[in-house]
């Protein structure tokens, strides 16, 4: 489908987009690696400033930290460092380790939900699915205050979100073993009826009507349960990209945030000029996401522009080339290029975990110790 160009005079200035990041972390036992139900103690012991940037999550073994709105990656990096340090200190005071990993790596004995009406409603509606082991994501918010534009931007993001998913893959472990998937979190989340690839919508009215139909069908409790991989945020004037596992290091997160902002900016530019938006079949989009979750960056990904499998890094390079003008406009090009080269050399989170497993004869505790060290940043 080709959109008619959106008159620039009707839209806000999008020359430099704002950013915000939400990161979810697990609280693990330092010896066994099991999840610990101490989130309440951790949140209560945070310093006042950090507590205002924290959120209670769906498991007693999880905490979420939310950055303030930022305009540049240097500021975002400083915010993430401060929040991770505060959360790691509070976790250690509660007898746990703060670990940025996408899925419960060993075991979660305590799977009850926090005592909040919404969480109890979700538990009643979705049953055992609501009591799966905890999973942790990285959600990037990019300022797009026009909701009609936000819907069209999400359409344009669809071909590239599996590539973002592959870059962030950071959960190969489940039940103390390698699952064979780079992102087990992605596989676990497929059990939820309102999580998955973003559908294509003709307009904001189409989007809102679909959400209303899904609520009426009982698939969602309300509009806040739109958990698609990209969506117009319910709470903020942003496009929220929520496809990724939580990243192991601050620099991994800032890399993804920079790439996502540039991708949203590029998509918004395309919508403004009425560029063609391909109607990719939903089954092919779903297949591309499955392949990204399975292979990460160490195999092939599906190029949704052609429908063909290609080496993952070829598609990462294509994505970088596509968003390079927007990266340059935001001043992010040198940093993102440097960090992509680092990931090309060292691997994403899943690859780094597997490398430790290989050299320690499958010692999961060594992997978790490494992840805990990566989670707590070293300012530089």
XYZ file of C-alpha atoms in Angstrom:
380
model
C 0.000 0.000 0.000
C 1.177 3.547 -0.721
C 0.208 6.262 1.708
C -0.590 9.717 0.532
C 2.075 12.118 1.862
C 1.247 13.555 5.275
C 1.483 17.363 5.099
C 4.421 18.455 7.223
C 2.420 21.379 8.600
C -0.013 18.957 10.282
C 2.694 17.074 12.191
C 5.026 17.970 15.059
C 8.717 18.595 14.459
C 10.337 15.152 14.221
C 13.826 16.283 13.239
C 15.222 15.110 16.581
C 13.228 12.452 18.398
C 13.221 11.905 22.146
C 14.018 8.572 23.794
C 13.148 6.590 26.875
C 13.995 3.027 27.883
C 12.348 0.516 30.213
C 14.533 -2.387 31.381
C 13.351 -5.430 33.331
C 15.791 -7.438 35.461
C 15.726 -10.715 37.370
C 16.664 -11.120 41.036
C 18.652 -14.349 41.337
C 20.220 -16.353 44.143
C 23.993 -15.955 43.914
C 24.606 -19.647 44.590
C 21.851 -21.609 42.874
C 20.794 -19.110 40.202
C 17.146 -19.586 41.164
C 14.803 -16.601 41.073
C 14.240 -14.937 44.452
C 10.895 -13.313 45.412
C 12.432 -10.177 46.934
C 11.282 -7.451 44.531
C 9.284 -5.669 47.229
C 12.334 -5.361 49.467
C 14.477 -4.192 46.556
C 12.047 -1.483 45.485
C 11.484 -0.296 49.053
C 15.215 0.117 49.645
C 15.912 2.167 46.522
C 16.958 5.761 47.043
C 14.088 8.193 46.465
C 15.207 9.328 43.003
C 15.673 5.769 41.740
C 12.442 4.632 43.380
C 10.566 7.181 41.301
C 12.035 5.533 38.185
C 11.156 1.972 39.268
C 8.129 -0.197 38.607
C 6.680 -3.291 40.252
C 6.469 -6.141 37.749
C 4.443 -9.305 37.159
C 6.765 -11.499 39.232
C 8.114 -11.124 42.754
C 11.543 -11.869 41.267
C 11.558 -8.932 38.805
C 12.137 -5.204 38.921
C 11.801 -2.633 36.168
C 13.726 0.624 35.886
C 12.537 3.423 33.598
C 14.761 6.211 32.308
C 13.597 9.818 32.100
C 12.983 11.220 28.628
C 16.289 11.944 26.903
C 17.441 13.702 23.757
C 20.840 12.073 23.202
C 22.522 8.730 23.710
C 25.209 10.043 26.070
C 22.547 11.238 28.492
C 20.597 7.987 28.105
C 23.742 5.982 28.874
C 24.364 7.980 32.055
C 20.766 7.445 33.157
C 20.966 3.687 32.596
C 24.238 3.458 34.511
C 22.748 5.263 37.511
C 19.565 3.161 37.512
C 21.387 -0.156 37.150
C 23.813 0.743 39.935
C 20.973 1.716 42.265
C 18.996 -1.445 41.499
C 22.082 -3.680 41.841
C 22.924 -2.168 45.251
C 19.355 -2.666 46.464
C 19.301 -6.243 45.156
C 22.518 -7.119 46.974
C 21.144 -5.612 50.194
C 18.171 -7.990 49.790
C 20.466 -10.996 49.293
C 20.066 -11.253 45.516
C 21.980 -10.491 42.348
C 20.521 -8.162 39.740
C 20.833 -9.934 36.374
C 19.901 -8.573 32.951
C 18.803 -11.755 31.182
C 15.771 -12.321 29.002
C 14.277 -15.430 30.630
C 14.483 -17.350 33.905
C 17.706 -19.347 33.412
C 17.357 -21.984 36.136
C 14.115 -22.178 38.116
C 11.446 -19.971 39.651
C 9.880 -21.669 42.682
C 7.555 -18.755 43.573
C 5.221 -17.879 40.690
C 2.395 -16.093 42.436
C 1.577 -12.616 41.144
C 1.943 -9.467 43.241
C -1.132 -8.511 45.249
C -2.614 -6.041 42.791
C -6.126 -6.254 41.277
C -4.909 -6.113 37.682
C -2.420 -8.937 38.164
C -5.054 -11.079 39.873
C -7.432 -10.441 36.961
C -4.750 -11.533 34.493
C -4.098 -14.658 36.542
C -7.780 -15.590 36.542
C -8.212 -14.903 32.820
C -5.083 -16.576 31.435
C -4.501 -19.342 33.973
C -1.174 -21.234 33.896
C 0.172 -18.974 31.138
C 0.193 -16.141 33.688
C 2.384 -18.251 35.962
C 5.176 -19.098 33.546
C 8.702 -18.326 34.752
C 9.622 -14.659 34.539
C 10.846 -13.042 31.325
C 12.545 -9.656 30.969
C 12.444 -7.229 28.063
C 13.900 -3.971 26.869
C 11.265 -1.478 25.707
C 12.377 1.565 23.730
C 10.052 4.579 23.537
C 10.565 7.095 20.734
C 8.644 10.352 20.776
C 5.913 10.375 18.092
C 3.050 12.449 19.512
C 0.716 12.065 16.511
C -1.078 8.717 16.953
C -2.136 8.424 13.316
C 1.489 8.773 12.319
C 2.495 6.338 15.074
C 0.264 3.619 13.589
C 1.735 4.147 10.142
C 5.273 4.124 11.568
C 4.567 0.759 13.199
C 3.510 -0.592 9.795
C 6.860 0.486 8.357
C 8.806 -1.102 11.209
C 7.504 -4.609 10.518
C 10.230 -5.721 8.035
C 13.013 -4.711 10.439
C 11.812 -5.779 13.877
C 13.111 -9.374 13.517
C 16.590 -7.893 12.980
C 16.272 -5.843 16.173
C 15.073 -9.006 17.925
C 18.164 -10.907 16.768
C 20.526 -8.167 17.988
C 18.964 -8.238 21.463
C 18.659 -12.035 21.854
C 19.860 -12.753 25.402
C 18.007 -15.781 26.779
C 19.332 -19.128 25.517
C 18.908 -20.851 28.906
C 15.863 -22.469 30.482
C 15.757 -24.957 33.353
C 19.560 -24.796 33.547
C 20.129 -25.903 29.950
C 20.657 -24.385 26.510
C 17.296 -24.378 24.714
C 18.787 -24.109 21.225
C 17.045 -20.747 20.890
C 18.929 -17.475 21.193
C 15.811 -15.890 22.750
C 13.792 -18.339 24.835
C 11.854 -15.320 26.132
C 10.352 -14.933 22.660
C 9.216 -18.568 22.638
C 7.703 -18.311 26.111
C 5.778 -15.148 25.267
C 4.084 -16.813 22.286
C 1.687 -18.456 24.760
C 0.064 -15.079 25.436
C -2.746 -14.219 23.001
C -1.963 -10.495 22.746
C 1.812 -10.721 22.260
C 3.542 -11.082 18.925
C 4.253 -9.394 15.612
C 2.566 -6.073 15.038
C -0.383 -6.408 12.641
C -0.769 -4.061 9.692
C -3.392 -1.341 10.144
C -4.867 0.956 7.508
C -5.356 3.815 9.958
C -5.637 4.808 13.604
C -9.370 4.123 13.391
C -8.613 0.597 12.126
C -6.123 0.098 14.980
C -8.561 1.287 17.653
C -11.447 -0.761 16.258
C -9.267 -3.894 16.232
C -8.157 -3.351 19.817
C -11.804 -2.876 20.863
C -12.760 -6.122 19.093
C -9.980 -8.019 20.861
C -11.064 -6.667 24.237
C -14.660 -7.672 23.511
C -13.430 -11.133 22.504
C -11.669 -11.558 25.843
C -8.191 -11.675 24.330
C -7.158 -8.542 26.257
C -8.432 -7.095 29.515
C -7.979 -3.558 28.194
C -5.937 -1.475 25.735
C -2.877 -1.640 27.988
C -2.622 -5.345 27.086
C -1.660 -4.549 23.489
C 1.744 -6.207 23.779
C 2.617 -6.295 20.088
C 6.297 -5.886 19.216
C 5.697 -2.255 18.235
C 2.727 -0.149 19.243
C 1.571 3.389 19.864
C 2.126 3.570 23.613
C -0.955 3.643 25.801
C 0.684 5.822 28.451
C 3.048 8.095 26.494
C 3.099 10.022 23.179
C 5.541 7.520 21.724
C 6.057 4.550 19.476
C 7.096 1.733 21.807
C 9.290 -1.054 20.432
C 9.152 -3.979 22.850
C 10.473 -6.890 20.772
C 13.852 -7.217 22.481
C 15.210 -9.203 25.395
C 16.715 -7.058 28.117
C 20.316 -6.430 27.083
C 23.242 -7.592 29.246
C 25.215 -4.325 29.241
C 24.393 -0.644 29.188
C 26.185 -0.230 25.860
C 24.087 -3.045 24.358
C 20.940 -1.219 25.449
C 22.086 2.172 24.175
C 23.039 0.624 20.840
C 19.539 -0.817 20.454
C 17.933 2.456 21.559
C 19.942 4.382 18.978
C 19.063 1.935 16.226
C 15.372 1.946 17.149
C 15.195 5.740 17.251
C 16.820 5.953 13.828
C 14.459 3.291 12.497
C 11.403 5.166 13.804
C 12.738 8.430 12.345
C 13.313 6.758 8.977
C 9.828 5.258 9.006
C 8.293 8.639 9.876
C 10.169 10.261 6.996
C 8.845 7.579 4.634
C 5.268 8.158 5.811
C 5.627 11.915 5.356
C 6.518 11.531 1.678
C 4.034 8.742 0.965
C 6.602 6.012 0.366
C 5.362 2.507 -0.353
C 4.588 0.327 2.677
C 4.526 -3.368 1.705
C 1.668 -5.537 2.990
C 3.730 -8.497 4.181
C 1.779 -11.629 5.022
C 1.351 -12.109 8.764
C 2.474 -15.740 8.595
C 5.759 -14.691 6.982
C 6.323 -11.976 9.593
C 5.707 -14.549 12.333
C 8.158 -16.938 10.670
C 10.805 -14.213 10.517
C 10.413 -13.556 14.241
C 10.659 -17.266 15.047
C 13.868 -17.481 13.006
C 15.304 -14.422 14.775
C 14.494 -15.922 18.179
C 16.059 -19.227 17.194
C 19.214 -18.129 15.342
C 19.915 -14.708 16.802
C 22.910 -13.314 14.945
C 24.638 -16.683 14.507
C 22.622 -17.999 11.580
C 20.171 -16.749 8.992
C 17.305 -14.292 9.216
C 14.337 -13.871 6.891
C 14.576 -10.792 4.705
C 10.920 -9.731 4.720
C 11.474 -7.513 1.700
C 12.185 -10.569 -0.463
C 11.015 -13.511 1.644
C 14.454 -15.150 1.418
C 16.758 -16.364 4.172
C 20.042 -14.460 4.335
C 22.991 -14.391 6.764
C 21.990 -12.402 9.832
C 24.812 -9.895 9.598
C 23.921 -9.041 6.009
C 20.518 -7.882 7.255
C 22.074 -6.006 10.175
C 24.272 -4.200 7.635
C 21.199 -3.449 5.511
C 19.410 -2.047 8.542
C 22.384 0.115 9.441
C 22.593 1.464 5.877
C 18.854 2.192 5.870
C 18.935 4.201 9.099
C 22.393 5.804 8.693
C 20.988 9.205 7.599
C 18.769 9.336 10.695
C 21.671 8.228 12.902
C 23.774 11.036 11.499
C 20.973 13.562 11.973
C 20.755 12.643 15.664
C 24.529 12.597 16.143
C 24.516 8.844 16.853
C 26.355 7.453 13.831
C 29.895 7.058 15.306
C 28.659 5.458 18.538
C 26.265 3.037 16.848
C 28.883 2.019 14.270
C 31.426 1.371 17.046
C 28.994 -0.673 19.129
C 27.787 -2.718 16.171
C 31.418 -3.575 15.417
C 31.807 -4.692 19.038
C 28.746 -6.957 18.799
C 30.012 -8.301 15.462
C 33.291 -9.189 17.209
C 31.960 -10.427 20.581
C 28.450 -11.609 19.747
C 25.100 -10.684 21.238
C 24.089 -11.703 24.757
C 23.103 -15.238 23.750
C 26.395 -15.866 21.961
C 28.403 -14.577 24.910
C 26.503 -16.851 27.308
C 27.106 -19.861 25.083
C 30.802 -19.095 24.850
C 31.051 -19.266 28.649
C 29.055 -22.506 28.708
C 31.465 -24.017 26.190
C 34.614 -23.116 28.072
C 33.259 -24.114 31.524
C 31.773 -27.466 30.509
C 28.223 -26.201 30.876
C 28.571 -24.336 34.177
C 25.406 -22.219 34.346
C 26.601 -20.519 37.538
C 29.620 -19.172 35.640
C 27.260 -17.742 33.028
C 25.114 -16.063 35.675
C 28.150 -14.641 37.452
C 29.279 -13.151 34.156
C 25.796 -11.734 33.484
C 25.607 -10.162 36.930
C 28.982 -8.506 36.328
C 27.831 -7.229 32.932
C 24.587 -5.904 34.415
C 26.354 -3.678 36.933
C 28.020 -1.039 34.753
C 31.519 0.333 35.015
C 31.212 4.067 34.241
C 33.716 5.249 31.643
